[in-house]
């Protein structure tokens, strides 16, 4: 369909079933307006011609804080916040990607080598995803695109992984009849981020965005993680899943993030392992003296966190499968305590005057206590916290958090049951 035809299609309610599936019935009208606005902006850029609609979600991490890079276990889910893109097929090898807030220089996919001047850029991810797909035997090609995102950047929702998932999904449908699997798209996204973008990362973010739903993921097999989807929605148990943006800057925190896997790997090496997932709790305890001497106390504490947290992620999944919400919430609270006490990714070393994440957790403790759960979300140090809040308490919780962090700091998330998708 041409843009004007697709706009009419949406106005007539013919996309409503898909919008309900992705965002919930209560959000359909708002999403209709959003999609129409995106299509009109795309038409202003590229003209009224054949267009396709795509969506790729952000993610939320529920269990397994900093375990994926040690080939551990995680519990994560796709969410209703997403990137929506109007995509125009092209006979050219060039990708032209425009978005609200930023534009990307044209990327010619006939040149797939790494370009140093693109490191840490969206262009690097476009080129990297295409290169990754081609190396796996898939067809690639250019397209024109206008996209808008409500995935919070730097908030632990994995905006970069959502972007990679979108790119993989678009190329899958335009050039490969939609035959690239979500797992392959995730791996290609990680490859693009590691090799072309220049950021070391595990596979959690990409897998959670691409696979969709609530998922338990075991990364023991690095090349083929075991993914098990679990049917779970907090709504069914009377809870809202709320993320709070604590408005703390991520600037100059790259060293803090990189030290977490570095220290864990050093502790693993002391025990003769490549990754901590190869060690047992008893091994960590037995090697306490050597780890402290060679790596420092924090490395020991972070190794201990990993051992308990990777098992806790499995226990959380088991609790959800057994529909034991109270056990699940208790484990989420334990996860948060472990991140604060042992992983130590709540505040930045040497900056005691700025502890926004800790403040948000303390306020959550005051309001929620044991009537729900709360924990740091994602990488930590800044960004967001996560809370499971009883619906009758949600308004009070949001009002209280907004007093500390400003209006609009809270997001009530909905679990989304599909990853990257073409809607029309």
mmCIF file of C-alpha atoms in Angstrom:
data_model
loop_
_atom_site.group_PDB
_atom_site.id
_atom_site.type_symbol
_atom_site.label_atom_id
_atom_site.label_comp_id
_atom_site.label_asym_id
_atom_site.label_seq_id
_atom_site.Cartn_x
_atom_site.Cartn_y
_atom_site.Cartn_z
ATOM 1 C CA UNK A 1 0.000 0.000 0.000
ATOM 2 C CA UNK A 2 1.014 3.584 -0.581
ATOM 3 C CA UNK A 3 1.327 5.846 2.457
ATOM 4 C CA UNK A 4 -2.045 7.556 1.934
ATOM 5 C CA UNK A 5 -3.733 4.180 1.512
ATOM 6 C CA UNK A 6 -2.157 2.836 4.712
ATOM 7 C CA UNK A 7 -3.205 5.954 6.623
ATOM 8 C CA UNK A 8 -6.808 5.353 5.533
ATOM 9 C CA UNK A 9 -6.437 1.686 6.452
ATOM 10 C CA UNK A 10 -5.461 2.680 9.995
ATOM 11 C CA UNK A 11 -8.195 5.313 10.307
ATOM 12 C CA UNK A 12 -10.767 2.674 9.343
ATOM 13 C CA UNK A 13 -9.604 0.523 12.256
ATOM 14 C CA UNK A 14 -8.182 -2.247 10.090
ATOM 15 C CA UNK A 15 -4.909 -2.324 12.052
ATOM 16 C CA UNK A 16 -6.641 -2.365 15.450
ATOM 17 C CA UNK A 17 -6.195 -6.070 16.117
ATOM 18 C CA UNK A 18 -2.433 -5.764 15.688
ATOM 19 C CA UNK A 19 -2.295 -2.614 17.807
ATOM 20 C CA UNK A 20 -4.304 -4.294 20.563
ATOM 21 C CA UNK A 21 -1.923 -7.267 20.512
ATOM 22 C CA UNK A 22 1.132 -5.033 20.874
ATOM 23 C CA UNK A 23 -0.090 -2.285 23.198
ATOM 24 C CA UNK A 24 -3.366 -3.335 24.818
ATOM 25 C CA UNK A 25 -6.925 -2.285 23.979
ATOM 26 C CA UNK A 26 -6.739 0.882 26.054
ATOM 27 C CA UNK A 27 -3.842 2.220 23.956
ATOM 28 C CA UNK A 28 -5.248 1.615 20.461
ATOM 29 C CA UNK A 29 -6.522 5.144 19.819
ATOM 30 C CA UNK A 30 -3.242 6.705 20.952
ATOM 31 C CA UNK A 31 -1.232 4.292 18.811
ATOM 32 C CA UNK A 32 -3.416 4.975 15.758
ATOM 33 C CA UNK A 33 -2.517 8.651 16.019
ATOM 34 C CA UNK A 34 1.151 7.792 16.564
ATOM 35 C CA UNK A 35 1.360 5.516 13.520
ATOM 36 C CA UNK A 36 -0.461 7.996 11.285
ATOM 37 C CA UNK A 37 1.879 10.789 12.359
ATOM 38 C CA UNK A 38 4.921 8.620 11.604
ATOM 39 C CA UNK A 39 3.547 7.732 8.174
ATOM 40 C CA UNK A 40 2.827 11.370 7.316
ATOM 41 C CA UNK A 41 6.342 12.409 8.328
ATOM 42 C CA UNK A 42 7.749 9.540 6.263
ATOM 43 C CA UNK A 43 5.702 10.682 3.251
ATOM 44 C CA UNK A 44 7.044 14.221 3.615
ATOM 45 C CA UNK A 45 10.564 12.804 3.394
ATOM 46 C CA UNK A 46 10.202 10.112 0.767
ATOM 47 C CA UNK A 47 6.897 10.633 -1.045
ATOM 48 C CA UNK A 48 3.600 8.771 -1.319
ATOM 49 C CA UNK A 49 4.776 5.341 -2.422
ATOM 50 C CA UNK A 50 4.655 1.718 -1.301
ATOM 51 C CA UNK A 51 5.451 1.466 2.400
ATOM 52 C CA UNK A 52 5.636 -1.170 5.125
ATOM 53 C CA UNK A 53 5.236 -0.759 8.896
ATOM 54 C CA UNK A 54 7.593 -2.358 11.414
ATOM 55 C CA UNK A 55 7.918 -2.374 15.196
ATOM 56 C CA UNK A 56 10.689 -3.545 17.518
ATOM 57 C CA UNK A 57 10.345 -3.484 21.336
ATOM 58 C CA UNK A 58 12.524 -2.446 24.201
ATOM 59 C CA UNK A 59 13.081 -4.902 27.022
ATOM 60 C CA UNK A 60 12.967 -5.217 30.763
ATOM 61 C CA UNK A 61 15.320 -7.375 32.790
ATOM 62 C CA UNK A 62 13.642 -9.055 35.750
ATOM 63 C CA UNK A 63 16.227 -11.546 36.977
ATOM 64 C CA UNK A 64 19.895 -12.189 36.322
ATOM 65 C CA UNK A 65 21.453 -8.765 36.919
ATOM 66 C CA UNK A 66 24.866 -8.812 35.195
ATOM 67 C CA UNK A 67 24.878 -12.554 34.555
ATOM 68 C CA UNK A 68 24.675 -12.841 30.765
ATOM 69 C CA UNK A 69 28.276 -11.803 30.099
ATOM 70 C CA UNK A 70 29.376 -14.702 32.316
ATOM 71 C CA UNK A 71 27.153 -17.129 30.362
ATOM 72 C CA UNK A 72 24.657 -17.340 33.204
ATOM 73 C CA UNK A 73 20.858 -17.272 33.324
ATOM 74 C CA UNK A 74 18.443 -14.364 33.010
ATOM 75 C CA UNK A 75 14.743 -13.626 33.109
ATOM 76 C CA UNK A 76 13.684 -10.855 30.730
ATOM 77 C CA UNK A 77 10.775 -9.655 28.630
ATOM 78 C CA UNK A 78 9.882 -7.518 25.644
ATOM 79 C CA UNK A 79 7.789 -4.474 26.559
ATOM 80 C CA UNK A 80 5.196 -2.219 24.951
ATOM 81 C CA UNK A 81 7.633 0.679 24.486
ATOM 82 C CA UNK A 82 9.043 0.322 20.983
ATOM 83 C CA UNK A 83 10.512 1.738 17.801
ATOM 84 C CA UNK A 84 7.981 2.132 14.988
ATOM 85 C CA UNK A 85 9.287 2.517 11.441
ATOM 86 C CA UNK A 86 7.747 3.315 8.074
ATOM 87 C CA UNK A 87 9.978 1.544 5.556
ATOM 88 C CA UNK A 88 10.125 2.011 1.804
ATOM 89 C CA UNK A 89 11.639 -0.823 -0.250
ATOM 90 C CA UNK A 90 14.462 0.220 -2.557
ATOM 91 C CA UNK A 91 16.446 -1.184 -5.463
ATOM 92 C CA UNK A 92 19.502 0.643 -4.144
ATOM 93 C CA UNK A 93 22.141 -0.804 -1.805
ATOM 94 C CA UNK A 94 21.892 2.305 0.392
ATOM 95 C CA UNK A 95 20.027 2.557 3.693
ATOM 96 C CA UNK A 96 18.570 5.984 4.402
ATOM 97 C CA UNK A 97 17.399 6.124 8.010
ATOM 98 C CA UNK A 98 15.755 9.208 9.459
ATOM 99 C CA UNK A 99 14.315 9.515 12.938
ATOM 100 C CA UNK A 100 12.852 12.064 15.304
ATOM 101 C CA UNK A 101 15.760 13.670 17.107
ATOM 102 C CA UNK A 102 18.589 12.417 14.909
ATOM 103 C CA UNK A 103 19.489 11.562 11.348
ATOM 104 C CA UNK A 104 21.909 8.936 10.139
ATOM 105 C CA UNK A 105 24.193 9.529 7.132
ATOM 106 C CA UNK A 106 23.329 7.227 4.204
ATOM 107 C CA UNK A 107 24.929 3.795 4.601
ATOM 108 C CA UNK A 108 25.964 1.975 1.422
ATOM 109 C CA UNK A 109 25.717 -1.759 2.085
ATOM 110 C CA UNK A 110 27.930 -2.575 -0.878
ATOM 111 C CA UNK A 111 30.735 -1.658 1.539
ATOM 112 C CA UNK A 112 30.578 -3.888 4.617
ATOM 113 C CA UNK A 113 34.028 -3.390 6.089
ATOM 114 C CA UNK A 114 34.325 -1.775 9.527
ATOM 115 C CA UNK A 115 34.744 1.982 9.285
ATOM 116 C CA UNK A 116 36.626 3.572 12.185
ATOM 117 C CA UNK A 117 34.837 6.891 11.806
ATOM 118 C CA UNK A 118 31.500 5.132 12.396
ATOM 119 C CA UNK A 119 32.400 3.572 15.754
ATOM 120 C CA UNK A 120 29.785 4.409 18.425
ATOM 121 C CA UNK A 121 27.280 5.481 15.768
ATOM 122 C CA UNK A 122 23.949 4.275 14.388
ATOM 123 C CA UNK A 123 25.595 3.920 10.968
ATOM 124 C CA UNK A 124 27.933 1.325 12.457
ATOM 125 C CA UNK A 125 24.975 -0.713 13.693
ATOM 126 C CA UNK A 126 23.264 -0.579 10.291
ATOM 127 C CA UNK A 127 26.416 -1.729 8.522
ATOM 128 C CA UNK A 128 27.142 -4.329 11.203
ATOM 129 C CA UNK A 129 23.667 -5.899 11.124
ATOM 130 C CA UNK A 130 23.840 -6.145 7.325
ATOM 131 C CA UNK A 131 27.331 -7.657 7.471
ATOM 132 C CA UNK A 132 26.237 -10.147 10.114
ATOM 133 C CA UNK A 133 23.244 -11.271 8.067
ATOM 134 C CA UNK A 134 25.274 -11.601 4.885
ATOM 135 C CA UNK A 135 27.895 -13.694 6.686
ATOM 136 C CA UNK A 136 25.081 -16.075 7.650
ATOM 137 C CA UNK A 137 24.060 -16.480 4.040
ATOM 138 C CA UNK A 138 21.137 -14.050 3.926
ATOM 139 C CA UNK A 139 20.379 -11.455 1.253
ATOM 140 C CA UNK A 140 20.777 -7.789 2.109
ATOM 141 C CA UNK A 141 19.856 -4.526 0.424
ATOM 142 C CA UNK A 142 18.936 -0.924 0.944
ATOM 143 C CA UNK A 143 15.737 0.821 2.011
ATOM 144 C CA UNK A 144 14.422 4.200 3.085
ATOM 145 C CA UNK A 145 13.033 4.594 6.572
ATOM 146 C CA UNK A 146 11.523 7.058 8.992
ATOM 147 C CA UNK A 147 11.239 5.893 12.606
ATOM 148 C CA UNK A 148 10.249 7.146 16.044
ATOM 149 C CA UNK A 149 10.947 5.523 19.398
ATOM 150 C CA UNK A 150 9.558 5.747 22.908
ATOM 151 C CA UNK A 151 12.174 3.303 24.244
ATOM 152 C CA UNK A 152 13.966 5.304 26.911
ATOM 153 C CA UNK A 153 17.631 5.696 25.965
ATOM 154 C CA UNK A 154 19.992 4.914 28.827
ATOM 155 C CA UNK A 155 17.163 3.566 30.948
ATOM 156 C CA UNK A 156 17.952 -0.117 30.877
ATOM 157 C CA UNK A 157 15.327 -0.737 28.170
ATOM 158 C CA UNK A 158 18.001 -1.432 25.554
ATOM 159 C CA UNK A 159 17.286 1.185 22.914
ATOM 160 C CA UNK A 160 20.313 0.049 20.884
ATOM 161 C CA UNK A 161 19.163 -3.591 20.920
ATOM 162 C CA UNK A 162 15.681 -2.485 19.848
ATOM 163 C CA UNK A 163 17.288 -0.604 16.954
ATOM 164 C CA UNK A 164 19.309 -3.677 15.958
ATOM 165 C CA UNK A 165 16.186 -5.845 16.181
ATOM 166 C CA UNK A 166 14.324 -3.410 13.945
ATOM 167 C CA UNK A 167 17.089 -3.471 11.333
ATOM 168 C CA UNK A 168 17.293 -7.261 11.338
ATOM 169 C CA UNK A 169 13.523 -7.595 11.063
ATOM 170 C CA UNK A 170 13.327 -5.120 8.172
ATOM 171 C CA UNK A 171 16.061 -6.857 6.154
ATOM 172 C CA UNK A 172 14.528 -10.249 6.977
ATOM 173 C CA UNK A 173 11.179 -9.230 5.494
ATOM 174 C CA UNK A 174 12.398 -7.101 2.590
ATOM 175 C CA UNK A 175 15.020 -9.526 1.313
ATOM 176 C CA UNK A 176 14.520 -12.927 2.940
ATOM 177 C CA UNK A 177 10.750 -13.494 3.065
ATOM 178 C CA UNK A 178 10.813 -13.035 6.849
ATOM 179 C CA UNK A 179 12.839 -16.224 7.314
ATOM 180 C CA UNK A 180 15.559 -14.898 9.637
ATOM 181 C CA UNK A 181 14.742 -16.293 13.097
ATOM 182 C CA UNK A 182 14.472 -14.001 16.139
ATOM 183 C CA UNK A 183 17.451 -15.798 17.690
ATOM 184 C CA UNK A 184 19.583 -15.125 14.614
ATOM 185 C CA UNK A 185 18.524 -11.470 14.568
ATOM 186 C CA UNK A 186 19.603 -11.216 18.218
ATOM 187 C CA UNK A 187 23.021 -12.728 17.499
ATOM 188 C CA UNK A 188 23.529 -10.461 14.509
ATOM 189 C CA UNK A 189 22.585 -7.464 16.669
ATOM 190 C CA UNK A 190 25.155 -8.427 19.277
ATOM 191 C CA UNK A 191 27.759 -8.907 16.538
ATOM 192 C CA UNK A 192 27.041 -5.426 15.165
ATOM 193 C CA UNK A 193 27.293 -3.875 18.620
ATOM 194 C CA UNK A 194 30.486 -5.717 19.592
ATOM 195 C CA UNK A 195 32.405 -5.561 16.322
ATOM 196 C CA UNK A 196 31.130 -2.504 14.421
ATOM 197 C CA UNK A 197 29.810 -0.207 17.159
ATOM 198 C CA UNK A 198 32.698 -1.064 19.478
ATOM 199 C CA UNK A 199 30.798 -1.893 22.667
ATOM 200 C CA UNK A 200 31.299 -5.154 24.526
ATOM 201 C CA UNK A 201 27.974 -6.661 25.571
ATOM 202 C CA UNK A 202 26.355 -9.958 26.331
ATOM 203 C CA UNK A 203 23.409 -11.283 24.354
ATOM 204 C CA UNK A 204 20.677 -10.525 26.907
ATOM 205 C CA UNK A 205 19.499 -7.214 25.462
ATOM 206 C CA UNK A 206 19.231 -8.389 21.872
ATOM 207 C CA UNK A 207 17.636 -11.719 22.772
ATOM 208 C CA UNK A 208 15.006 -10.105 24.998
ATOM 209 C CA UNK A 209 14.082 -7.543 22.311
ATOM 210 C CA UNK A 210 14.035 -9.994 19.408
ATOM 211 C CA UNK A 211 12.428 -13.107 20.909
ATOM 212 C CA UNK A 212 9.516 -11.389 22.622
ATOM 213 C CA UNK A 213 7.329 -12.364 25.570
ATOM 214 C CA UNK A 214 8.535 -13.184 29.067
ATOM 215 C CA UNK A 215 11.551 -15.432 28.586
ATOM 216 C CA UNK A 216 13.975 -17.445 30.684
ATOM 217 C CA UNK A 217 17.332 -17.566 28.891
ATOM 218 C CA UNK A 218 20.308 -19.797 29.735
ATOM 219 C CA UNK A 219 23.499 -18.617 28.024
ATOM 220 C CA UNK A 220 25.620 -21.684 28.923
ATOM 221 C CA UNK A 221 25.877 -22.525 25.203
ATOM 222 C CA UNK A 222 27.274 -19.213 24.004
ATOM 223 C CA UNK A 223 26.352 -19.724 20.357
ATOM 224 C CA UNK A 224 22.917 -21.241 20.978
ATOM 225 C CA UNK A 225 21.344 -19.931 24.197
ATOM 226 C CA UNK A 226 18.406 -21.934 25.512
ATOM 227 C CA UNK A 227 15.269 -19.768 25.422
ATOM 228 C CA UNK A 228 12.062 -20.757 27.208
ATOM 229 C CA UNK A 229 9.027 -18.499 26.936
ATOM 230 C CA UNK A 230 6.927 -18.178 30.086
ATOM 231 C CA UNK A 231 3.353 -16.959 30.152
ATOM 232 C CA UNK A 232 3.284 -14.173 32.731
ATOM 233 C CA UNK A 233 1.671 -10.780 33.083
ATOM 234 C CA UNK A 234 1.807 -8.799 36.345
ATOM 235 C CA UNK A 235 -1.758 -7.656 35.593
ATOM 236 C CA UNK A 236 -3.039 -11.172 36.222
ATOM 237 C CA UNK A 237 -1.869 -10.958 39.830
ATOM 238 C CA UNK A 238 -2.989 -7.386 40.491
ATOM 239 C CA UNK A 239 0.403 -5.707 40.026
ATOM 240 C CA UNK A 240 1.777 -2.983 37.774
ATOM 241 C CA UNK A 241 5.346 -3.263 36.533
ATOM 242 C CA UNK A 242 6.717 0.265 36.918
ATOM 243 C CA UNK A 243 10.091 1.611 35.804
ATOM 244 C CA UNK A 244 11.305 4.878 37.318
ATOM 245 C CA UNK A 245 13.878 7.014 35.532
ATOM 246 C CA UNK A 246 16.017 8.513 38.296
ATOM 247 C CA UNK A 247 17.346 11.199 35.920
ATOM 248 C CA UNK A 248 20.976 10.443 36.738
ATOM 249 C CA UNK A 249 23.475 10.947 33.944
ATOM 250 C CA UNK A 250 25.283 8.000 32.342
ATOM 251 C CA UNK A 251 28.130 10.293 31.296
ATOM 252 C CA UNK A 252 31.587 8.985 32.141
ATOM 253 C CA UNK A 253 30.246 5.701 33.529
ATOM 254 C CA UNK A 254 31.724 3.395 30.898
ATOM 255 C CA UNK A 255 34.551 2.417 33.243
ATOM 256 C CA UNK A 256 32.083 1.515 36.000
ATOM 257 C CA UNK A 257 30.153 -0.769 33.625
ATOM 258 C CA UNK A 258 33.235 -2.412 32.135
ATOM 259 C CA UNK A 259 34.737 -3.152 35.542
ATOM 260 C CA UNK A 260 31.854 -5.476 36.407
ATOM 261 C CA UNK A 261 32.622 -8.152 33.779
ATOM 262 C CA UNK A 262 36.350 -7.520 34.098
ATOM 263 C CA UNK A 263 36.366 -8.256 37.824
ATOM 264 C CA UNK A 264 34.099 -11.276 37.393
ATOM 265 C CA UNK A 265 36.396 -12.682 34.704
ATOM 266 C CA UNK A 266 39.441 -12.157 36.905
ATOM 267 C CA UNK A 267 37.754 -14.028 39.749
ATOM 268 C CA UNK A 268 36.859 -16.858 37.377
ATOM 269 C CA UNK A 269 40.459 -17.035 36.185
ATOM 270 C CA UNK A 270 41.732 -17.453 39.735
ATOM 271 C CA UNK A 271 39.576 -20.581 39.953
ATOM 272 C CA UNK A 272 40.847 -21.854 36.610
ATOM 273 C CA UNK A 273 37.688 -20.989 34.667
ATOM 274 C CA UNK A 274 36.990 -18.785 31.657
ATOM 275 C CA UNK A 275 33.577 -17.702 32.937
ATOM 276 C CA UNK A 276 31.975 -17.681 36.367
ATOM 277 C CA UNK A 277 29.181 -19.899 35.055
ATOM 278 C CA UNK A 278 31.709 -22.755 35.171
ATOM 279 C CA UNK A 279 32.242 -22.301 38.925
ATOM 280 C CA UNK A 280 30.194 -23.434 41.916
ATOM 281 C CA UNK A 281 29.346 -21.486 45.040
ATOM 282 C CA UNK A 282 31.642 -23.733 47.049
ATOM 283 C CA UNK A 283 34.527 -23.006 44.676
ATOM 284 C CA UNK A 284 34.044 -19.275 45.143
ATOM 285 C CA UNK A 285 34.007 -19.689 48.917
ATOM 286 C CA UNK A 286 37.037 -21.983 48.858
ATOM 287 C CA UNK A 287 38.996 -19.469 46.776
ATOM 288 C CA UNK A 288 38.070 -16.403 48.843
ATOM 289 C CA UNK A 289 41.653 -15.781 49.993
ATOM 290 C CA UNK A 290 43.147 -16.081 46.517
ATOM 291 C CA UNK A 291 40.466 -13.960 44.856
ATOM 292 C CA UNK A 292 40.804 -11.215 47.475
ATOM 293 C CA UNK A 293 44.582 -11.242 47.170
ATOM 294 C CA UNK A 294 44.766 -11.239 43.368
ATOM 295 C CA UNK A 295 41.600 -9.367 42.388
ATOM 296 C CA UNK A 296 40.426 -7.422 45.430
ATOM 297 C CA UNK A 297 37.435 -7.705 47.739
ATOM 298 C CA UNK A 298 34.888 -6.304 45.295
ATOM 299 C CA UNK A 299 35.760 -8.945 42.706
ATOM 300 C CA UNK A 300 35.003 -11.637 45.292
ATOM 301 C CA UNK A 301 31.678 -9.988 46.177
ATOM 302 C CA UNK A 302 30.717 -9.644 42.525
ATOM 303 C CA UNK A 303 31.586 -13.293 41.899
ATOM 304 C CA UNK A 304 29.432 -14.281 44.869
ATOM 305 C CA UNK A 305 26.583 -12.153 43.478
ATOM 306 C CA UNK A 306 26.835 -13.935 40.137
ATOM 307 C CA UNK A 307 26.683 -17.419 41.653
ATOM 308 C CA UNK A 308 23.573 -16.620 43.679
ATOM 309 C CA UNK A 309 21.931 -14.458 41.009
ATOM 310 C CA UNK A 310 22.216 -16.933 38.136
ATOM 311 C CA UNK A 311 20.538 -19.584 40.314
ATOM 312 C CA UNK A 312 17.975 -17.033 41.457
ATOM 313 C CA UNK A 313 16.964 -16.334 37.847
ATOM 314 C CA UNK A 314 16.169 -20.029 37.423
ATOM 315 C CA UNK A 315 14.251 -20.066 40.691
ATOM 316 C CA UNK A 316 12.241 -17.028 39.578
ATOM 317 C CA UNK A 317 11.334 -18.779 36.328
ATOM 318 C CA UNK A 318 10.289 -21.879 38.262
ATOM 319 C CA UNK A 319 8.132 -19.763 40.592
ATOM 320 C CA UNK A 320 6.359 -18.155 37.630
ATOM 321 C CA UNK A 321 5.740 -21.512 35.982
ATOM 322 C CA UNK A 322 4.256 -22.707 39.283
ATOM 323 C CA UNK A 323 2.204 -19.464 39.450
ATOM 324 C CA UNK A 324 3.684 -18.759 42.886
ATOM 325 C CA UNK A 325 3.667 -14.971 42.759
ATOM 326 C CA UNK A 326 4.715 -14.519 46.392
ATOM 327 C CA UNK A 327 7.841 -16.653 45.935
ATOM 328 C CA UNK A 328 8.640 -14.828 42.706
ATOM 329 C CA UNK A 329 8.380 -11.400 44.350
ATOM 330 C CA UNK A 330 10.512 -12.510 47.287
ATOM 331 C CA UNK A 331 13.206 -13.609 44.838
ATOM 332 C CA UNK A 332 13.032 -10.275 42.996
ATOM 333 C CA UNK A 333 13.585 -8.476 46.300
ATOM 334 C CA UNK A 334 16.548 -10.753 47.030
ATOM 335 C CA UNK A 335 17.939 -9.931 43.592
ATOM 336 C CA UNK A 336 17.765 -6.225 44.341
ATOM 337 C CA UNK A 337 19.484 -6.677 47.687
ATOM 338 C CA UNK A 338 22.255 -8.719 46.087
ATOM 339 C CA UNK A 339 22.867 -6.059 43.432
ATOM 340 C CA UNK A 340 23.137 -3.423 46.152
ATOM 341 C CA UNK A 341 25.226 -5.408 48.650
ATOM 342 C CA UNK A 342 27.446 -7.605 46.485
ATOM 343 C CA UNK A 343 27.381 -6.479 42.854
ATOM 344 C CA UNK A 344 27.551 -2.844 44.018
ATOM 345 C CA UNK A 345 26.066 -1.207 40.920
ATOM 346 C CA UNK A 346 23.805 1.216 42.767
ATOM 347 C CA UNK A 347 26.108 4.207 43.217
ATOM 348 C CA UNK A 348 29.365 5.399 41.705
ATOM 349 C CA UNK A 349 32.531 4.897 43.729
ATOM 350 C CA UNK A 350 33.847 8.187 45.114
ATOM 351 C CA UNK A 351 30.635 10.157 44.537
ATOM 352 C CA UNK A 352 28.604 9.799 47.752
ATOM 353 C CA UNK A 353 26.628 12.998 47.181
ATOM 354 C CA UNK A 354 24.908 11.540 44.106
ATOM 355 C CA UNK A 355 23.048 8.294 44.780
ATOM 356 C CA UNK A 356 19.792 8.677 42.860
ATOM 357 C CA UNK A 357 19.298 4.941 42.316
ATOM 358 C CA UNK A 358 19.705 4.290 46.036
ATOM 359 C CA UNK A 359 17.253 7.078 46.860
ATOM 360 C CA UNK A 360 14.677 5.540 44.515
ATOM 361 C CA UNK A 361 15.148 2.117 46.092
ATOM 362 C CA UNK A 362 14.783 3.550 49.598
ATOM 363 C CA UNK A 363 11.556 5.300 48.631
ATOM 364 C CA UNK A 364 10.283 2.098 47.050
ATOM 365 C CA UNK A 365 11.060 0.204 50.233
ATOM 366 C CA UNK A 366 9.048 2.751 52.227
ATOM 367 C CA UNK A 367 5.991 2.447 49.972
ATOM 368 C CA UNK A 368 6.112 -1.198 48.871
ATOM 369 C CA UNK A 369 7.937 -3.113 51.588
ATOM 370 C CA UNK A 370 7.059 -6.773 51.150
ATOM 371 C CA UNK A 371 3.813 -6.000 49.322
ATOM 372 C CA UNK A 372 5.588 -6.222 45.985
ATOM 373 C CA UNK A 373 9.211 -5.979 44.880
ATOM 374 C CA UNK A 374 11.795 -3.449 43.702
ATOM 375 C CA UNK A 375 15.364 -3.571 42.384
ATOM 376 C CA UNK A 376 17.889 -1.799 40.187
ATOM 377 C CA UNK A 377 17.122 -2.234 36.516
ATOM 378 C CA UNK A 378 19.722 -3.000 33.875
ATOM 379 C CA UNK A 379 23.369 -2.017 34.172
ATOM 380 C CA UNK A 380 22.922 0.160 37.233
ATOM 381 C CA UNK A 381 24.833 3.177 38.628
ATOM 382 C CA UNK A 382 22.256 5.440 36.929
ATOM 383 C CA UNK A 383 19.220 4.887 34.713
ATOM 384 C CA UNK A 384 16.152 3.196 36.135
ATOM 385 C CA UNK A 385 14.772 1.062 38.925
ATOM 386 C CA UNK A 386 12.023 -1.528 38.551
ATOM 387 C CA UNK A 387 9.098 -2.196 40.866
ATOM 388 C CA UNK A 388 6.161 -4.574 41.030
ATOM 389 C CA UNK A 389 3.492 -2.438 42.691
ATOM 390 C CA UNK A 390 -0.033 -3.428 43.721
ATOM 391 C CA UNK A 391 -2.456 -1.647 41.439
ATOM 392 C CA UNK A 392 -4.228 0.065 44.325
ATOM 393 C CA UNK A 393 -0.865 1.532 45.371
ATOM 394 C CA UNK A 394 0.421 2.541 41.925
ATOM 395 C CA UNK A 395 -0.965 6.092 41.907
ATOM 396 C CA UNK A 396 0.573 6.854 45.293
ATOM 397 C CA UNK A 397 3.846 5.237 44.249
ATOM 398 C CA UNK A 398 4.077 7.271 41.033
ATOM 399 C CA UNK A 399 3.101 10.494 42.777
ATOM 400 C CA UNK A 400 5.802 9.952 45.401
ATOM 401 C CA UNK A 401 8.512 9.101 42.855
ATOM 402 C CA UNK A 402 7.614 12.138 40.758
ATOM 403 C CA UNK A 403 8.233 14.385 43.772
ATOM 404 C CA UNK A 404 11.813 13.175 43.809
ATOM 405 C CA UNK A 405 12.561 12.732 40.104
ATOM 406 C CA UNK A 406 10.073 14.920 38.242
ATOM 407 C CA UNK A 407 6.849 14.443 36.320
ATOM 408 C CA UNK A 408 6.875 11.690 33.744
ATOM 409 C CA UNK A 409 9.666 9.753 35.432
ATOM 410 C CA UNK A 410 7.547 6.592 35.793
ATOM 411 C CA UNK A 411 6.540 4.151 33.077
ATOM 412 C CA UNK A 412 3.920 1.438 33.572
ATOM 413 C CA UNK A 413 5.113 -1.376 31.344
ATOM 414 C CA UNK A 414 3.103 -4.004 29.527
ATOM 415 C CA UNK A 415 4.694 -7.326 28.593
ATOM 416 C CA UNK A 416 4.710 -7.725 24.813
ATOM 417 C CA UNK A 417 4.356 -11.232 23.415
ATOM 418 C CA UNK A 418 6.329 -10.732 20.205
ATOM 419 C CA UNK A 419 9.686 -9.216 19.285
ATOM 420 C CA UNK A 420 10.408 -7.501 15.965
ATOM 421 C CA UNK A 421 7.369 -7.586 13.701
ATOM 422 C CA UNK A 422 6.007 -6.309 10.375
ATOM 423 C CA UNK A 423 2.478 -4.973 10.869
ATOM 424 C CA UNK A 424 1.567 -4.046 7.303
#
